[in-house]
């Protein structure tokens, strides 16, 4: 092994030095909250399979103040995921051409946000319809 | 001629994209319904997520498929995103980052899939 020990600049906290990178780390970090929500749902599915008492226990746990606060945080994080997911569309999707003209980036973003709101409301109406 | 190994990356990027889209379209409302509205008794009819309702939903072919699609795509989206973001905090792509992220996604998919199939049709 070489005895040479060249100086390597530390990269710790590199992203804190620029607001653009802070935002990048925050929107990538929303994935942690998506994981947390997936785990909540998976536990729910498992409890559902264990019978009515187990399911009601899960429902009760979801009513605790801590769970409500936790889900408010999840809601904020996953809504931010949705906001940035569509905001990055001009960078992440291939160029869209309609009638020989390139679609403006802001039009793509606005269409994405609109789709997000429509899908959310549609889901609420469908759940209402099934439950009623 | 040397045959080149086909990359498996497009599969994981595909799951990332599909899951990210699903989470962007339905994630916030799902969290609101299951974590806030139903527990607090807001907006939706009483008993929206009662045992009978949820069992019927999870035994229905479409309902079961929807629950599995949400869990499966959300976890593979998030796992892939974390796998790549670990690089930013000094954990470079390798067996450790894959076990932490894709490993978790595989375990959660399996647990959810087995539980959902166990509920019957």
Coordinates of N, CA and C in Angstrom, one line a residue:
Chain A
X1 N 0.8 -1.2 0.0 CA 0.0 0.0 0.0 C 0.9 1.2 0.0
X2 N 0.4 2.2 -0.7 CA 1.2 3.5 -0.8 C 1.2 4.3 0.5
X3 N 2.3 4.9 0.8 CA 2.4 5.7 2.0 C 1.9 7.1 1.8
X4 N 1.7 7.4 0.5 CA 1.2 8.8 0.2 C -0.2 9.0 0.8
X5 N -0.3 10.1 1.5 CA -1.7 10.4 2.0 C -2.1 11.8 1.5
X6 N -2.5 11.9 0.3 CA -2.8 13.3 -0.2 C -4.0 13.9 0.5
X7 N -4.0 15.2 0.6 CA -5.1 15.9 1.3 C -6.4 15.8 0.4
X8 N -7.5 15.3 1.0 CA -8.7 15.3 0.3 C -9.7 16.2 1.0
X9 N -10.2 17.2 0.3 CA -11.1 18.2 0.9 C -12.4 17.5 1.3
X10 N -12.8 17.7 2.5 CA -14.0 17.1 3.1 C -15.2 17.7 2.3
X11 N -16.2 16.7 2.0 CA -17.4 17.2 1.3 C -18.6 17.3 2.3
X12 N -18.3 17.1 3.6 CA -19.4 17.2 4.6 C -20.2 18.5 4.5
X13 N -21.5 18.3 4.4 CA -22.4 19.5 4.4 C -22.2 20.4 3.2
X14 N -21.7 19.8 2.1 CA -21.5 20.6 0.9 C -22.8 21.3 0.4
X15 N -23.9 20.7 0.6 CA -25.2 21.2 0.1 C -25.7 22.4 0.9
X16 N -25.2 22.6 2.1 CA -25.7 23.7 3.0 C -25.2 25.0 2.5
X17 N -24.2 25.0 1.6 CA -23.6 26.3 1.2 C -24.4 27.0 0.1
X18 N -25.4 26.4 -0.5 CA -26.1 27.1 -1.6 C -27.6 26.7 -1.5
X19 N -28.4 27.8 -1.4 CA -29.9 27.5 -1.3 C -30.4 26.6 -2.3
X20 N -29.9 26.6 -3.5 CA -30.3 25.7 -4.6 C -30.1 24.2 -4.2
X21 N -29.0 24.0 -3.6 CA -28.7 22.6 -3.2 C -29.5 22.2 -1.9
X22 N -29.8 23.2 -1.1 CA -30.6 22.9 0.1 C -32.0 22.4 -0.4
X23 N -32.5 23.2 -1.3 CA -33.8 22.8 -1.9 C -33.8 21.4 -2.5
X24 N -32.7 21.1 -3.2 CA -32.5 19.8 -3.8 C -32.5 18.7 -2.8
X25 N -31.8 18.9 -1.7 CA -31.8 17.9 -0.6 C -33.1 17.7 0.0
X26 N -33.9 18.9 0.2 CA -35.2 18.8 0.8 C -36.1 18.0 -0.1
X27 N -36.1 18.3 -1.5 CA -37.1 17.6 -2.3 C -36.7 16.1 -2.5
X28 N -35.4 15.8 -2.5 CA -35.0 14.4 -2.5 C -35.4 13.7 -1.1
X29 N -35.3 14.5 -0.1 CA -35.6 14.0 1.3 C -37.1 13.6 1.5
X30 N -37.9 14.2 0.6 CA -39.4 13.8 0.7 C -39.5 12.3 0.6
X31 N -38.6 11.6 0.0 CA -38.7 10.1 -0.2 C -38.7 9.4 1.2
X32 N -38.0 10.0 2.2 CA -38.0 9.4 3.5 C -39.5 9.4 4.1
X33 N -40.2 10.5 3.8 CA -41.6 10.6 4.3 C -42.5 9.6 3.5
X34 N -42.2 9.4 2.2 CA -43.0 8.5 1.4 C -42.7 7.1 1.9
X35 N -41.5 6.8 2.3 CA -41.2 5.5 3.0 C -42.0 5.3 4.2
X36 N -42.0 6.4 5.1 CA -42.7 6.3 6.4 C -44.2 6.0 6.1
X37 N -44.8 6.7 5.1 CA -46.2 6.5 4.9 C -46.5 5.1 4.3
X38 N -45.6 4.6 3.5 CA -45.7 3.2 3.0 C -45.7 2.2 4.1
X39 N -44.8 2.4 5.1 CA -44.8 1.5 6.3 C -46.1 1.6 7.0
X40 N -46.6 2.8 7.2 CA -47.9 2.9 7.9 C -49.0 2.1 7.2
X41 N -49.1 2.2 5.9 CA -50.1 1.5 5.1 C -49.8 0.0 5.2
X42 N -48.5 -0.4 5.1 CA -48.2 -1.9 5.1 C -48.6 -2.5 6.5
X43 N -48.4 -1.8 7.6 CA -48.8 -2.3 8.9 C -50.3 -2.4 8.9
X44 N -51.0 -1.4 8.3 CA -52.5 -1.5 8.2 C -53.0 -2.7 7.5
X45 N -52.3 -3.0 6.3 CA -52.8 -4.2 5.6 C -52.6 -5.5 6.4
X46 N -51.4 -5.5 7.1 CA -51.1 -6.7 7.9 C -52.1 -6.8 9.0
X47 N -52.4 -5.7 9.7 CA -53.4 -5.7 10.8 C -54.8 -6.1 10.3
X48 N -55.1 -5.7 9.1 CA -56.5 -6.0 8.5 C -56.6 -7.5 8.3
X49 N -55.5 -8.2 8.0 CA -55.5 -9.6 7.8 C -55.5 -10.4 9.1
X50 N -55.3 -9.7 10.2 CA -55.3 -10.4 11.6 C -56.6 -10.3 12.2
X51 N -57.6 -9.7 11.6 CA -59.0 -9.7 12.1 C -59.5 -8.3 12.6
X52 N -60.7 -8.3 13.0 CA -61.4 -7.1 13.3 C -60.7 -6.3 14.5
X53 N -60.4 -7.1 15.6 CA -59.8 -6.4 16.8 C -58.5 -5.8 16.4
X54 N -57.6 -6.5 15.6 CA -56.3 -5.9 15.2 C -56.5 -4.7 14.3
X55 N -57.5 -4.7 13.4 CA -57.8 -3.6 12.6 C -58.2 -2.4 13.4
X56 N -59.2 -2.6 14.3 CA -59.6 -1.5 15.2 C -58.5 -0.9 16.0
X57 N -57.6 -1.8 16.4 CA -56.4 -1.3 17.1 C -55.6 -0.3 16.3
X58 N -55.4 -0.7 15.0 CA -54.7 0.2 14.0 C -55.4 1.5 13.9
X59 N -56.8 1.4 13.7 CA -57.6 2.7 13.5 C -57.4 3.6 14.7
X60 N -57.4 2.9 15.9 CA -57.3 3.7 17.2 C -55.9 4.4 17.3
X61 N -54.9 3.6 16.9 CA -53.5 4.2 16.9 C -53.5 5.4 15.9
X62 N -54.2 5.3 14.8 CA -54.2 6.4 13.9 C -54.9 7.7 14.4
X63 N -55.7 7.5 15.5 CA -56.4 8.6 16.1 C -55.6 9.3 17.2
X64 N -54.5 8.8 17.6 CA -53.7 9.4 18.6 C -53.1 10.7 18.2
X65 N -53.1 11.7 19.1 CA -52.6 13.0 18.7 C -51.2 13.0 18.0
X66 N -50.4 12.1 18.5 CA -49.0 12.0 17.9 C -49.1 11.5 16.4
X67 N -50.1 10.6 16.1 CA -50.2 10.1 14.8 C -50.8 11.2 13.9
X68 N -51.7 12.0 14.4 CA -52.3 13.1 13.6 C -51.2 14.1 13.3
X69 N -50.4 14.5 14.2 CA -49.3 15.4 14.0 C -48.3 14.8 12.9
X70 N -48.0 13.5 13.1 CA -47.1 12.8 12.2 C -47.7 12.9 10.8
X71 N -49.0 12.7 10.6 CA -49.6 12.7 9.3 C -49.7 14.1 8.7
X72 N -49.8 15.1 9.6 CA -49.7 16.5 9.1 C -48.3 16.7 8.5
X73 N -47.3 16.2 9.1 CA -45.9 16.4 8.6 C -45.8 15.6 7.3
X74 N -46.3 14.3 7.3 CA -46.3 13.5 6.0 C -47.0 14.3 4.9
X75 N -48.2 14.9 5.2 CA -49.0 15.6 4.2 C -48.2 16.7 3.6
X76 N -47.5 17.5 4.5 CA -46.7 18.6 4.0 C -45.6 18.1 3.1
X77 N -44.9 17.1 3.6 CA -43.7 16.6 2.8 C -44.1 16.0 1.5
X78 N -45.2 15.2 1.5 CA -45.6 14.5 0.2 C -46.3 15.5 -0.7
X79 N -46.9 16.6 -0.2 CA -47.5 17.6 -1.0 C -46.3 18.4 -1.7
X80 N -45.2 18.6 -0.9 CA -44.0 19.2 -1.5 C -43.4 18.3 -2.5
X81 N -43.4 17.0 -2.3 CA -42.9 16.1 -3.4 C -43.7 16.3 -4.7
X82 N -45.1 16.4 -4.5 CA -46.0 16.6 -5.7 C -45.6 17.9 -6.4
X83 N -45.5 19.0 -5.6 CA -45.2 20.3 -6.1 C -43.9 20.3 -6.9
X84 N -42.8 19.7 -6.3 CA -41.5 19.7 -7.0 C -41.5 18.7 -8.2
X85 N -42.3 17.6 -8.0 CA -42.3 16.6 -9.1 C -42.7 17.2 -10.4
X86 N -43.8 18.0 -10.3 CA -44.3 18.6 -11.5 C -43.4 19.8 -11.9
X87 N -42.9 20.5 -10.9 CA -42.1 21.7 -11.2 C -40.8 21.3 -12.0
X88 N -40.3 20.1 -11.8 CA -39.1 19.6 -12.5 C -39.4 19.0 -13.9
X89 N -40.7 18.9 -14.2 CA -41.1 18.3 -15.5 C -40.3 18.8 -16.7
X90 N -40.1 20.1 -16.9 CA -39.4 20.6 -18.0 C -38.0 20.0 -18.1
X91 N -37.4 19.6 -17.0 CA -36.1 19.0 -17.0 C -36.1 17.5 -17.1
X92 N -37.2 16.9 -16.7 CA -37.2 15.4 -16.6 C -38.0 14.7 -17.7
X93 N -38.8 15.5 -18.5 CA -39.6 14.8 -19.5 C -39.0 15.3 -20.9
X94 N -39.1 14.4 -21.9 CA -38.6 14.8 -23.2 C -39.4 16.1 -23.7
X95 N -38.8 16.9 -24.6 CA -39.5 18.1 -25.1 C -40.8 17.7 -25.8
X96 N -41.8 18.4 -25.5 CA -43.2 18.1 -26.0 C -43.5 19.1 -27.1
X97 N -43.8 18.5 -28.3 CA -44.2 19.4 -29.5 C -45.6 19.2 -29.8
X98 N -46.4 20.3 -29.8 CA -47.8 20.3 -30.2 C -48.0 21.2 -31.4
X99 N -48.6 20.7 -32.5 CA -48.8 21.5 -33.7 C -47.6 22.2 -34.2
X100 N -46.5 21.5 -34.2 CA -45.2 22.1 -34.7 C -44.6 23.1 -33.8
X101 N -45.2 23.3 -32.6 CA -44.5 24.3 -31.7 C -44.2 23.6 -30.4
X102 N -43.0 24.0 -29.8 CA -42.5 23.5 -28.6 C -43.4 24.0 -27.5
X103 N -43.9 23.1 -26.6 CA -44.8 23.6 -25.5 C -43.9 24.3 -24.4
X104 N -44.3 25.4 -24.0 CA -43.6 26.2 -23.0 C -43.4 25.5 -21.7
X105 N -42.2 25.6 -21.1 CA -42.0 24.9 -19.8 C -43.1 25.2 -18.8
X106 N -43.4 26.5 -18.7 CA -44.4 26.9 -17.6 C -45.8 26.3 -17.9
X107 N -46.1 26.0 -19.2 CA -47.4 25.4 -19.5 C -47.4 23.9 -19.0
X108 N -46.2 23.3 -19.2 CA -46.1 21.9 -18.8 C -46.3 21.8 -17.2
X109 N -45.6 22.7 -16.5 CA -45.7 22.7 -15.1 C -47.1 22.9 -14.6
X110 N -47.7 23.9 -15.2 CA -49.1 24.2 -14.8 C -50.1 23.1 -15.1
X111 N -49.8 22.4 -16.2 CA -50.7 21.2 -16.5 C -50.5 20.1 -15.5
X112 N -49.2 19.9 -15.0 CA -48.9 18.9 -14.0 C -49.6 19.3 -12.7
X113 N -49.5 20.5 -12.3 CA -50.1 20.9 -11.0 C -51.6 20.7 -11.1
X114 N -52.2 21.1 -12.3 CA -53.6 20.9 -12.4 C -54.0 19.5 -12.3
X115 N -53.2 18.6 -13.0 CA -53.5 17.2 -13.0 C -53.5 16.7 -11.5
X116 N -52.5 17.2 -10.7 CA -52.4 16.8 -9.3 C -53.6 17.1 -8.5
X117 N -54.1 18.4 -8.7 CA -55.3 18.8 -8.0 C -56.5 18.0 -8.4
X118 N -56.7 17.8 -9.7 CA -57.8 17.0 -10.3 C -57.8 15.6 -9.7
X119 N -56.6 15.0 -9.7 CA -56.5 13.6 -9.3 C -56.8 13.5 -7.8
X120 N -56.4 14.5 -7.0 CA -56.7 14.4 -5.6 C -58.2 14.5 -5.3
X121 N -58.8 15.5 -6.0 CA -60.3 15.7 -5.8 C -61.0 14.5 -6.3
X122 N -60.6 13.9 -7.4 CA -61.3 12.7 -8.0 C -61.2 11.5 -6.9
X123 N -60.0 11.4 -6.3 CA -59.8 10.3 -5.3 C -60.7 10.5 -4.1
X124 N -60.9 11.8 -3.7 CA -61.7 12.1 -2.6 C -63.2 11.7 -2.9
X125 N -63.6 12.1 -4.1 CA -65.0 11.8 -4.5 C -65.2 10.3 -4.7
X126 N -64.2 9.6 -5.2 CA -64.4 8.1 -5.4 C -64.5 7.5 -4.0
X127 N -63.6 7.9 -3.1 CA -63.7 7.3 -1.7 C -65.0 7.6 -1.1
X128 N -65.5 8.8 -1.2 CA -66.8 9.2 -0.7 C -67.9 8.3 -1.3
X129 N -67.8 8.1 -2.6 CA -68.8 7.3 -3.3 C -68.8 5.9 -2.8
X130 N -67.6 5.3 -2.6 CA -67.6 3.9 -2.1 C -68.1 3.8 -0.7
X131 N -67.8 4.8 0.1 CA -68.1 4.7 1.6 C -69.6 5.0 1.8
X132 N -70.2 5.9 1.0 CA -71.6 6.3 1.2 C -72.6 5.3 0.9
Chain B
X1 N -17.4 -11.4 -31.3 CA -17.8 -10.1 -30.7 C -18.2 -10.2 -29.3
X2 N -17.7 -9.2 -28.5 CA -18.0 -9.3 -27.1 C -19.4 -8.9 -26.8
X3 N -20.1 -9.8 -26.1 CA -21.5 -9.4 -25.7 C -21.5 -8.6 -24.5
X4 N -22.2 -7.5 -24.5 CA -22.3 -6.6 -23.4 C -23.5 -6.9 -22.5
X5 N -23.3 -6.8 -21.2 CA -24.4 -7.1 -20.3 C -25.4 -6.0 -20.3
X6 N -26.6 -6.3 -20.4 CA -27.7 -5.3 -20.4 C -27.9 -4.7 -19.0
X7 N -27.9 -3.4 -19.0 CA -28.1 -2.8 -17.7 C -29.5 -3.0 -17.1
X8 N -29.6 -3.2 -15.8 CA -31.0 -3.3 -15.2 C -31.5 -1.9 -14.7
X9 N -30.7 -0.9 -14.9 CA -31.1 0.4 -14.4 C -32.4 0.9 -14.9
X10 N -32.8 0.7 -16.2 CA -34.0 1.2 -16.7 C -35.3 0.7 -15.9
X11 N -35.2 -0.5 -15.3 CA -36.3 -1.0 -14.6 C -36.5 -0.2 -13.3
X12 N -35.4 0.1 -12.6 CA -35.5 0.9 -11.4 C -35.9 2.3 -11.6
X13 N -35.4 2.9 -12.7 CA -35.8 4.2 -13.1 C -37.3 4.3 -13.5
X14 N -37.7 3.2 -14.1 CA -39.1 3.1 -14.5 C -40.0 3.1 -13.3
X15 N -39.6 2.3 -12.3 CA -40.4 2.2 -11.0 C -40.4 3.5 -10.3
X16 N -39.2 4.2 -10.3 CA -39.0 5.5 -9.7 C -40.0 6.5 -10.3
X17 N -40.1 6.5 -11.7 CA -40.9 7.4 -12.3 C -42.4 7.2 -12.1
X18 N -42.8 5.9 -12.2 CA -44.2 5.5 -12.0 C -44.6 5.8 -10.6
X19 N -43.8 5.5 -9.6 CA -44.1 5.7 -8.2 C -44.1 7.2 -7.8
X20 N -43.2 7.9 -8.4 CA -43.2 9.4 -8.2 C -44.4 10.0 -8.7
X21 N -44.9 9.6 -9.9 CA -46.1 10.1 -10.5 C -47.3 9.8 -9.6
X22 N -47.4 8.5 -9.2 CA -48.5 8.1 -8.4 C -48.5 8.9 -7.0
X23 N -47.3 9.0 -6.4 CA -47.3 9.8 -5.2 C -47.6 11.2 -5.4
X24 N -47.3 11.8 -6.5 CA -47.6 13.2 -6.8 C -49.1 13.4 -7.0
X25 N -49.7 12.4 -7.7 CA -51.1 12.6 -8.0 C -52.0 12.2 -6.8
X26 N -51.7 11.1 -6.1 CA -52.6 10.6 -5.1 C -52.0 10.7 -3.6
X27 N -50.7 10.9 -3.5 CA -50.1 10.8 -2.2 C -50.7 11.8 -1.2
X28 N -50.7 13.1 -1.5 CA -51.2 14.0 -0.5 C -52.7 13.7 0.0
X29 N -53.6 13.4 -1.0 CA -54.9 13.1 -0.6 C -55.1 11.8 0.2
X30 N -54.2 10.8 -0.2 CA -54.3 9.5 0.6 C -53.9 9.7 2.0
X31 N -52.8 10.5 2.2 CA -52.4 10.8 3.6 C -53.5 11.6 4.3
X32 N -54.1 12.5 3.6 CA -55.2 13.3 4.2 C -56.3 12.4 4.7
X33 N -56.7 11.5 3.8 CA -57.9 10.6 4.0 C -57.6 9.6 5.2
X34 N -56.4 8.9 5.0 CA -56.2 7.8 6.0 C -55.6 8.3 7.3
X35 N -54.9 9.4 7.3 CA -54.2 9.9 8.5 C -54.8 11.0 9.2
X36 N -55.7 11.8 8.5 CA -56.3 13.0 9.1 C -57.8 13.0 9.1
X37 N -58.4 12.9 7.9 CA -59.9 13.0 7.8 C -60.6 11.8 8.5
X38 N -60.2 10.6 8.2 CA -60.9 9.5 8.9 C -60.6 9.4 10.4
X39 N -59.4 9.5 10.8 CA -59.2 9.5 12.3 C -59.9 10.6 13.0
X40 N -60.0 11.8 12.4 CA -60.7 12.9 13.1 C -62.2 12.9 12.8
X41 N -62.7 12.0 11.9 CA -64.1 12.1 11.6 C -64.5 13.3 10.8
X42 N -63.6 13.8 10.0 CA -63.9 15.0 9.1 C -64.4 14.5 7.8
X43 N -65.3 15.3 7.2 CA -65.6 15.3 5.8 C -66.2 14.0 5.3
X44 N -65.5 12.8 5.5 CA -66.0 11.6 4.9 C -67.1 10.9 5.8
X45 N -67.9 10.1 5.3 CA -69.0 9.4 6.1 C -68.4 8.6 7.2
X46 N -69.1 8.5 8.3 CA -68.6 7.7 9.5 C -68.5 6.2 9.0
X47 N -67.4 5.6 9.5 CA -67.2 4.2 9.1 C -66.6 4.0 7.7
X48 N -66.0 5.1 7.1 CA -65.4 5.0 5.8 C -64.4 3.9 5.8
X49 N -63.6 3.8 6.9 CA -62.5 2.8 7.0 C -62.8 1.7 8.0
X50 N -64.1 1.4 8.2 CA -64.5 0.3 9.1 C -64.0 -1.0 8.6
X51 N -63.9 -2.0 9.6 CA -63.4 -3.3 9.2 C -64.1 -3.9 8.0
X52 N -65.4 -3.8 8.1 CA -66.2 -4.4 7.0 C -65.9 -3.7 5.6
X53 N -65.9 -2.4 5.6 CA -65.6 -1.7 4.4 C -64.2 -2.0 3.9
X54 N -63.2 -2.0 4.7 CA -61.8 -2.1 4.3 C -61.6 -3.6 3.8
X55 N -62.2 -4.5 4.5 CA -62.0 -5.9 4.1 C -62.7 -6.1 2.7
X56 N -63.9 -5.6 2.5 CA -64.5 -5.7 1.2 C -63.7 -5.0 0.1
X57 N -63.1 -3.9 0.5 CA -62.3 -3.1 -0.5 C -61.0 -4.0 -0.9
X58 N -60.4 -4.5 0.2 CA -59.1 -5.2 -0.1 C -59.4 -6.6 -0.7
X59 N -60.6 -7.1 -0.6 CA -60.9 -8.4 -1.3 C -61.4 -8.2 -2.7
X60 N -61.8 -7.0 -3.0 CA -62.2 -6.7 -4.4 C -60.9 -6.6 -5.3
X61 N -61.0 -7.1 -6.5 CA -59.9 -7.2 -7.4 C -59.2 -5.8 -7.6
X62 N -60.1 -4.9 -7.9 CA -59.5 -3.5 -8.2 C -59.0 -2.9 -6.9
X63 N -59.7 -3.0 -5.8 CA -59.3 -2.5 -4.5 C -57.9 -3.0 -4.1
X64 N -57.8 -4.4 -4.2 CA -56.5 -5.0 -3.8 C -55.4 -4.5 -4.7
X65 N -55.7 -4.4 -6.0 CA -54.7 -4.0 -6.9 C -54.3 -2.5 -6.6
X66 N -55.2 -1.7 -6.3 CA -54.9 -0.3 -6.0 C -54.0 -0.2 -4.7
X67 N -54.4 -0.9 -3.7 CA -53.6 -0.9 -2.4 C -52.2 -1.4 -2.7
X68 N -52.1 -2.5 -3.5 CA -50.7 -3.0 -3.8 C -49.9 -2.1 -4.7
X69 N -50.6 -1.5 -5.7 CA -49.9 -0.5 -6.6 C -49.4 0.7 -5.8
X70 N -50.2 1.2 -4.8 CA -49.7 2.3 -4.0 C -48.5 1.9 -3.2
X71 N -48.6 0.8 -2.5 CA -47.4 0.4 -1.6 C -46.2 0.1 -2.4
X72 N -46.4 -0.7 -3.5 CA -45.3 -1.2 -4.3 C -44.6 0.0 -5.0
X73 N -45.4 0.8 -5.7 CA -44.7 1.9 -6.4 C -44.2 3.0 -5.5
X74 N -44.8 3.3 -4.4 CA -44.3 4.3 -3.5 C -43.0 3.9 -2.9
X75 N -42.9 2.6 -2.5 CA -41.6 2.2 -1.8 C -40.5 2.0 -2.8
X76 N -40.8 1.6 -4.1 CA -39.7 1.5 -5.1 C -39.3 2.9 -5.5
X77 N -40.2 3.8 -5.6 CA -39.9 5.2 -6.0 C -38.9 5.8 -4.9
X78 N -39.4 5.7 -3.6 CA -38.6 6.3 -2.5 C -37.3 5.6 -2.4
X79 N -37.3 4.2 -2.5 CA -36.0 3.5 -2.3 C -35.0 3.9 -3.3
X80 N -35.4 4.0 -4.6 CA -34.5 4.4 -5.7 C -34.0 5.8 -5.4
X81 N -34.9 6.7 -5.0 CA -34.5 8.1 -4.8 C -33.4 8.2 -3.7
X82 N -33.7 7.4 -2.6 CA -32.7 7.5 -1.4 C -31.4 6.8 -1.9
X83 N -31.5 5.7 -2.7 CA -30.3 5.0 -3.2 C -29.4 6.0 -3.8
X84 N -30.0 6.9 -4.7 CA -29.1 7.9 -5.4 C -28.7 9.0 -4.5
X85 N -29.6 9.4 -3.5 CA -29.3 10.5 -2.7 C -28.2 10.2 -1.6
X86 N -28.1 8.9 -1.3 CA -27.1 8.5 -0.3 C -25.7 9.0 -0.7
X87 N -25.5 9.0 -2.1 CA -24.3 9.5 -2.6 C -23.9 10.9 -2.2
X88 N -25.0 11.7 -2.0 CA -24.8 13.1 -1.7 C -24.3 13.3 -0.2
X89 N -24.5 12.2 0.6 CA -24.1 12.3 2.0 C -22.9 11.4 2.2
X90 N -22.3 10.9 1.1 CA -21.0 10.2 1.3 C -21.1 8.7 1.3
X91 N -22.4 8.2 1.1 CA -22.5 6.7 1.0 C -22.6 6.4 -0.5
X92 N -21.6 5.9 -1.1 CA -21.6 5.7 -2.6 C -22.3 4.5 -3.0
X93 N -22.8 4.5 -4.2 CA -23.6 3.3 -4.7 C -22.8 2.0 -4.6
X94 N -23.4 1.0 -4.0 CA -22.7 -0.3 -3.8 C -23.7 -1.2 -3.1
X95 N -23.1 -2.3 -2.6 CA -24.0 -3.3 -2.0 C -24.7 -2.8 -0.7
X96 N -24.0 -1.9 0.0 CA -24.6 -1.4 1.3 C -25.8 -0.5 0.9
X97 N -25.6 0.5 0.0 CA -26.7 1.4 -0.4 C -27.9 0.6 -1.0
X98 N -27.5 -0.5 -1.8 CA -28.6 -1.3 -2.4 C -29.4 -2.1 -1.4
X99 N -28.7 -2.6 -0.4 CA -29.4 -3.4 0.6 C -30.3 -2.5 1.4
X100 N -29.8 -1.3 1.8 CA -30.6 -0.4 2.6 C -31.9 0.1 1.8
X101 N -31.8 0.3 0.5 CA -32.9 0.9 -0.2 C -33.7 -0.1 -1.0
X102 N -33.1 -0.8 -1.9 CA -33.8 -1.8 -2.7 C -34.2 -3.0 -1.8
X103 N -33.4 -3.3 -0.8 CA -33.7 -4.4 0.1 C -34.9 -4.0 0.9
X104 N -35.0 -2.8 1.4 CA -36.2 -2.4 2.1 C -37.4 -2.5 1.2
X105 N -37.3 -2.0 0.0 CA -38.4 -1.9 -0.9 C -38.9 -3.4 -1.2
X106 N -37.9 -4.3 -1.4 CA -38.3 -5.7 -1.7 C -39.0 -6.3 -0.5
X107 N -38.5 -6.1 0.7 CA -39.2 -6.6 1.9 C -40.6 -6.1 2.1
X108 N -40.7 -4.8 2.0 CA -42.1 -4.2 2.1 C -43.0 -4.7 1.1
X109 N -42.6 -4.8 -0.2 CA -43.4 -5.3 -1.3 C -43.9 -6.7 -0.9
X110 N -43.0 -7.5 -0.5 CA -43.3 -8.9 -0.2 C -44.3 -9.0 1.0
X111 N -44.0 -8.2 2.1 CA -44.9 -8.3 3.2 C -46.3 -7.8 2.8
X112 N -46.4 -6.7 2.1 CA -47.7 -6.2 1.6 C -48.4 -7.2 0.7
X113 N -47.6 -7.7 -0.2 CA -48.2 -8.7 -1.2 C -48.8 -9.9 -0.6
X114 N -48.0 -10.5 0.4 CA -48.4 -11.7 1.1 C -49.7 -11.4 1.9
X115 N -49.7 -10.3 2.6 CA -50.8 -9.9 3.5 C -52.1 -9.7 2.6
X116 N -51.9 -9.0 1.4 CA -53.1 -8.8 0.6 C -53.6 -10.0 0.0
X117 N -52.7 -10.9 -0.5 CA -53.2 -12.2 -1.0 C -53.9 -13.0 0.0
X118 N -53.4 -13.0 1.3 CA -53.9 -13.7 2.4 C -55.4 -13.3 2.7
X119 N -55.7 -12.1 2.3 CA -57.1 -11.6 2.6 C -58.1 -12.3 1.7
X120 N -57.7 -12.9 0.7 CA -58.6 -13.6 -0.2 C -59.3 -12.7 -1.2
X121 N -60.1 -13.3 -2.1 CA -60.8 -12.5 -3.1 C -62.3 -12.5 -2.9

